[in-house]
Coordinates of C-alpha atoms in Angstrom, one line a residue:
X1 CA 4.3 -15.0 -1.4
X2 CA 1.4 -17.4 -1.9
X3 CA 0.0 -19.4 -4.8
X4 CA -3.2 -21.3 -5.2
X5 CA -2.2 -24.3 -7.3
X6 CA -5.5 -25.7 -8.3
X7 CA -9.2 -24.8 -8.1
X8 CA -10.2 -28.5 -8.1
X9 CA -10.2 -30.6 -5.0
X10 CA -8.5 -33.7 -6.4
X11 CA -5.8 -35.3 -4.2
X12 CA -2.7 -33.2 -4.0
X13 CA -1.6 -29.7 -3.5
X14 CA -4.1 -26.8 -3.3
X15 CA -2.3 -23.8 -1.8
X16 CA 1.4 -23.0 -1.0
X17 CA 2.8 -20.0 0.8
X18 CA 6.1 -18.8 2.3
X19 CA 5.9 -17.1 5.6
X20 CA 7.0 -13.5 5.9
X21 CA 10.7 -14.1 6.5
X22 CA 10.9 -17.1 4.1
X23 CA 12.0 -19.4 6.8
X24 CA 9.0 -21.8 6.5
X25 CA 6.6 -23.0 3.8
X26 CA 2.9 -23.6 4.5
X27 CA 0.9 -26.0 2.3
X28 CA -2.8 -26.6 2.0
X29 CA -3.6 -30.0 0.5
X30 CA -6.6 -32.2 -0.1
X31 CA -5.8 -33.9 3.2
X32 CA -5.0 -30.9 5.4
X33 CA -2.2 -28.6 6.4
X34 CA 1.6 -29.1 6.3
X35 CA 4.4 -26.7 7.5
X36 CA 8.0 -27.3 6.6
X37 CA 11.2 -25.5 7.7
X38 CA 13.2 -24.4 4.7
X39 CA 16.7 -24.9 6.0
X40 CA 16.2 -28.2 8.0
X41 CA 13.5 -29.6 5.7
X42 CA 11.8 -30.9 8.9
X43 CA 8.0 -31.0 9.3
X44 CA 7.0 -28.3 11.8
X45 CA 3.3 -29.0 11.8
X46 CA 0.8 -31.4 10.3
X47 CA -3.0 -31.7 10.7
X48 CA -5.1 -33.9 8.5
X49 CA -8.4 -32.1 8.9
X50 CA -9.5 -32.3 5.3
X51 CA -9.1 -30.2 2.2
X52 CA -7.7 -26.7 3.0
X53 CA -7.8 -24.0 0.3
X54 CA -5.7 -21.4 2.1
X55 CA -3.1 -21.6 4.8
X56 CA -1.0 -18.7 6.0
X57 CA 1.3 -18.5 9.0
X58 CA 2.7 -15.5 10.9
X59 CA 6.5 -15.5 10.6
X60 CA 7.9 -18.6 12.5
X61 CA 5.3 -18.4 15.3
X62 CA 2.5 -20.8 16.2
X63 CA -0.2 -18.5 14.7
X64 CA -1.8 -20.0 11.6
X65 CA -4.8 -18.8 9.6
X66 CA -6.6 -21.2 7.2
X67 CA -9.7 -21.5 5.1
X68 CA -11.3 -24.8 4.0
X69 CA -11.7 -25.8 0.4
X70 CA -15.4 -26.5 0.9
X71 CA -15.4 -30.3 0.7
X72 CA -17.2 -30.6 4.0
X73 CA -19.5 -28.2 6.1
X74 CA -16.8 -27.7 8.8
X75 CA -14.4 -26.5 6.1
X76 CA -16.5 -24.0 4.3
X77 CA -14.6 -21.4 2.3
X78 CA -16.7 -18.7 4.1
X79 CA -15.0 -19.3 7.4
X80 CA -11.5 -18.2 8.3
X81 CA -10.0 -20.0 11.3
X82 CA -7.1 -18.7 13.4
X83 CA -5.4 -21.4 15.4
X84 CA -2.4 -22.0 17.8
X85 CA -0.4 -24.8 16.3
X86 CA 1.5 -25.4 19.5
X87 CA -1.7 -26.3 21.5
X88 CA -3.7 -27.2 18.3
X89 CA -6.5 -25.0 19.6
X90 CA -8.8 -22.6 17.7
X91 CA -8.3 -19.0 18.8
X92 CA -11.2 -17.7 16.8
X93 CA -13.4 -18.4 13.7
X94 CA -14.3 -15.5 11.5
X95 CA -17.3 -16.0 9.2
X96 CA -18.0 -14.0 6.0
X97 CA -20.9 -13.6 3.6
X98 CA -18.9 -15.1 0.6
X99 CA -15.8 -17.2 0.0
X100 CA -12.5 -16.0 1.3
X101 CA -10.2 -15.8 -1.7
X102 CA -6.9 -14.8 0.1
X103 CA -5.5 -14.1 3.6
X104 CA -2.7 -11.8 4.4
X105 CA -0.9 -11.4 7.7
X106 CA 1.7 -9.3 9.5
X107 CA 2.3 -8.6 13.2
X108 CA -0.4 -5.9 13.4
X109 CA -3.1 -6.8 10.8
X110 CA -5.0 -9.8 9.4
X111 CA -6.6 -9.1 6.0
X112 CA -9.4 -11.3 4.5
X113 CA -9.9 -10.8 0.7
X114 CA -13.3 -11.5 -0.8
X115 CA -14.6 -10.8 -4.3
X116 CA -15.5 -7.1 -4.1
X117 CA -14.5 -6.3 -0.5
X118 CA -11.6 -6.6 1.9
X119 CA -12.0 -7.1 5.7
X120 CA -9.2 -5.6 7.9
X121 CA -8.8 -7.0 11.4
X122 CA -6.5 -6.1 14.3
X123 CA -4.3 -9.2 14.8
X124 CA -4.1 -8.9 18.6
X125 CA -7.8 -8.9 19.2
X126 CA -9.1 -10.1 15.8
X127 CA -11.6 -7.3 15.9
X128 CA -12.8 -5.9 12.6
X129 CA -11.4 -2.4 11.9
X130 CA -12.7 -1.7 8.5
X131 CA -14.3 -3.1 5.3
X132 CA -12.7 -1.8 2.0
X133 CA -14.9 -2.0 -1.0
X134 CA -13.1 -3.0 -4.2
X135 CA -13.9 -3.7 -7.9
X136 CA -14.6 -7.3 -8.8
X137 CA -11.5 -9.3 -7.7
X138 CA -12.2 -13.0 -8.3
X139 CA -8.5 -13.9 -8.0
X140 CA -8.3 -12.3 -4.5
X141 CA -5.3 -10.1 -5.5
X142 CA -3.8 -8.2 -2.6
X143 CA -0.4 -7.5 -1.2
X144 CA 0.3 -6.6 2.5
X145 CA 3.8 -5.5 3.6
X146 CA 5.5 -8.2 5.7
X147 CA 6.6 -5.6 8.2
X148 CA 4.2 -3.5 10.2
X149 CA 6.8 -0.8 11.1
X150 CA 7.6 1.9 9.9
X151 CA 4.7 1.3 7.5
X152 CA 1.8 -1.2 7.2
X153 CA 0.7 -0.9 3.6
X154 CA -2.0 -2.9 1.7
X155 CA -2.1 -2.8 -2.1
X156 CA -5.4 -3.6 -3.8
X157 CA -6.7 -3.4 -7.4
X158 CA -8.7 -0.2 -8.0
X159 CA -10.1 -1.3 -11.4
X160 CA -11.1 -4.5 -13.0
X161 CA -10.4 -3.3 -16.5
X162 CA -7.1 -1.3 -16.1
X163 CA -3.9 -1.8 -14.1
X164 CA -4.8 0.8 -11.4
X165 CA -4.0 0.1 -7.8
X166 CA -4.5 1.8 -4.4
X167 CA -2.2 1.6 -1.5
X168 CA -3.7 1.9 2.0
X169 CA -1.9 2.6 5.3
X170 CA -3.6 0.2 7.7
X171 CA -2.3 1.6 11.0
X172 CA -4.6 4.6 10.9
X173 CA -8.2 3.9 11.6
X174 CA -8.1 0.7 9.7
X175 CA -6.7 2.2 6.6
X176 CA -6.5 5.4 4.6
X177 CA -5.4 5.8 0.9
X178 CA -1.8 6.7 0.6
X179 CA -1.7 6.8 -3.2
X180 CA -3.2 5.6 -6.4
X181 CA -1.0 4.2 -9.2
X182 CA -1.6 3.7 -12.9
X183 CA 0.8 0.8 -13.0
X184 CA -0.2 -0.9 -16.3
X185 CA -2.7 -0.5 -19.1
X186 CA -4.0 -4.1 -18.7
X187 CA -5.6 -5.3 -15.4
X188 CA -3.3 -6.3 -12.6
X189 CA -2.2 -10.0 -12.3
X190 CA 0.4 -9.9 -9.4
X191 CA 1.8 -7.6 -6.8
X192 CA 4.5 -8.0 -4.1
X193 CA 6.1 -5.9 -1.4
X194 CA 9.8 -5.8 -0.5
X195 CA 10.6 -6.9 3.1
X196 CA 10.6 -3.3 4.4
X197 CA 7.7 -1.9 2.3
X198 CA 10.0 0.4 0.4
X199 CA 9.2 -1.1 -3.0
X200 CA 6.0 -2.5 -4.6
X201 CA 6.4 -4.7 -7.7
X202 CA 3.5 -5.2 -10.2
X203 CA 2.6 -7.2 -13.3
X204 CA -0.4 -7.1 -15.6
X205 CA -2.4 -9.8 -17.3
X206 CA -0.3 -9.1 -20.4
X207 CA 2.8 -10.2 -18.4
X208 CA 5.5 -8.7 -20.6
X209 CA 6.6 -5.8 -18.4
X210 CA 7.2 -5.8 -14.6
X211 CA 7.3 -2.5 -12.8
X212 CA 8.7 -1.5 -9.3
X213 CA 7.4 1.6 -7.5
X214 CA 9.1 3.4 -4.6
X215 CA 6.8 4.1 -1.7
X216 CA 5.1 6.1 -0.3
X217 CA 5.2 8.5 -3.3
X218 CA 4.6 5.8 -5.9
X219 CA 7.6 6.9 -8.0
X220 CA 8.5 4.4 -10.7
X221 CA 11.9 3.1 -9.7
X222 CA 12.5 0.2 -12.2
X223 CA 10.9 -1.3 -15.3
X224 CA 11.9 -4.8 -16.5
X225 CA 11.1 -6.6 -19.7
X226 CA 10.0 -10.2 -18.8
X227 CA 9.5 -11.3 -22.4
X228 CA 8.1 -10.4 -25.8
X229 CA 5.1 -12.7 -25.8
X230 CA 2.2 -12.4 -23.3
X231 CA 2.2 -14.8 -20.3
X232 CA 0.3 -15.1 -17.1
X233 CA 2.6 -14.0 -14.2
X234 CA 1.6 -16.3 -11.3
X235 CA 3.6 -14.6 -8.6
X236 CA 6.3 -12.0 -7.8
X237 CA 8.7 -12.1 -4.9
X238 CA 11.6 -9.9 -3.6
X239 CA 14.8 -11.4 -2.2
X240 CA 15.0 -11.7 1.6
X241 CA 16.3 -8.9 3.9
X242 CA 20.1 -8.4 3.7
X243 CA 20.5 -9.8 0.1
X244 CA 22.5 -7.3 -2.0
X245 CA 21.8 -6.2 -4.6
X246 CA 18.1 -6.9 -4.1
X247 CA 16.4 -9.2 -6.6
X248 CA 12.9 -9.5 -8.0
X249 CA 11.7 -12.9 -9.1
X250 CA 8.7 -13.5 -11.5
X251 CA 7.2 -16.9 -12.2
X252 CA 5.1 -17.3 -15.4
X253 CA 2.8 -19.7 -17.3
X254 CA 5.7 -20.3 -19.8
X255 CA 7.4 -22.4 -17.1
X256 CA 10.1 -19.9 -16.5
X257 CA 11.3 -17.9 -13.5
X258 CA 13.0 -14.6 -14.3
X259 CA 15.4 -12.8 -11.8
X260 CA 16.1 -9.1 -12.0
X261 CA 18.6 -7.0 -10.1
X262 CA 17.3 -3.8 -8.5
X263 CA 20.4 -2.0 -9.4
X264 CA 21.2 0.9 -11.7
X265 CA 23.6 0.0 -14.5
X266 CA 27.1 1.4 -13.8
X267 CA 28.9 3.4 -16.5
X268 CA 32.4 2.2 -17.5
X269 CA 35.4 3.9 -16.1
X270 CA 36.3 5.5 -19.4
X271 CA 32.8 6.9 -19.8
X272 CA 32.8 8.3 -16.3
X273 CA 36.3 9.9 -16.8
X274 CA 35.2 11.4 -20.1
X275 CA 32.0 12.8 -18.5
X276 CA 34.0 14.3 -15.6
X277 CA 36.5 15.9 -18.0
X278 CA 33.8 17.4 -20.1
X279 CA 32.1 18.8 -17.0
X280 CA 35.4 20.3 -15.7
X281 CA 36.1 21.9 -19.1
X282 CA 32.6 23.4 -19.3
X283 CA 33.0 24.8 -15.8
X284 CA 36.5 26.1 -16.4
X285 CA 35.4 27.8 -19.7
X286 CA 32.5 29.5 -18.0
X287 CA 34.8 30.8 -15.3
X288 CA 37.6 32.1 -17.6
X289 CA 37.8 35.9 -17.9
X290 CA 36.9 37.3 -21.3
X291 CA 39.3 39.6 -23.2
X292 CA 38.1 43.2 -23.4

């Protein structure tokens, strides 16, 4: 889960992102990069290189990808730098024709999101595998599964005027379309994968209803009412692996965070007993011999 906090370059926070297992938080500021451990609250890494607009790390490893905020030529938003934080050395710089709006990582793929196209790279070599053309996407909306096995899915908007998305499987020739989903009537505002890629959560620019789809068949599994009045949903996030029942969190412009359980409502014992009795009576009646 990541969030760009401000488009300005005033002193302070610019970008904030959890790593894939939620053990660390990576922050891009007007001064540079900060990484903190969630449980110990210790500073894992700090580099005052100047304003950084995007900073994403790979799990709890030394691999970090960042994009400058454009305050100086060496930190142009058109360059994505992949570095080793242990040796503080640059592994590779990737240059693009326009500004990088978002970066997504897992153990197999690095994805750079631009307005109108997405570049898919193999993480091991950083070689480019494919360019995916998209509708205008000025917010850099994209969601990559934290895991790379058994699936490596990338969800992207398929329309700039409606809530349609496409899911790509990135482990086959850089990506083929798994499904297309009409998730909402209004354009998409946020998307998030569960830790294992089994569920994809979506929100539209209206922000009143959240939907959860089961993959890979894009079956609607849950629908949640966030509120009655429209709101901008800034981000969605599933609970970490092992948390039962799973939760979905949604943060909105109303200054609220909603939590939803991914759990079917259970019927009361009396209702279940009545239903069982009715079923037994119906079966028994159907099986009873009829008088001649």
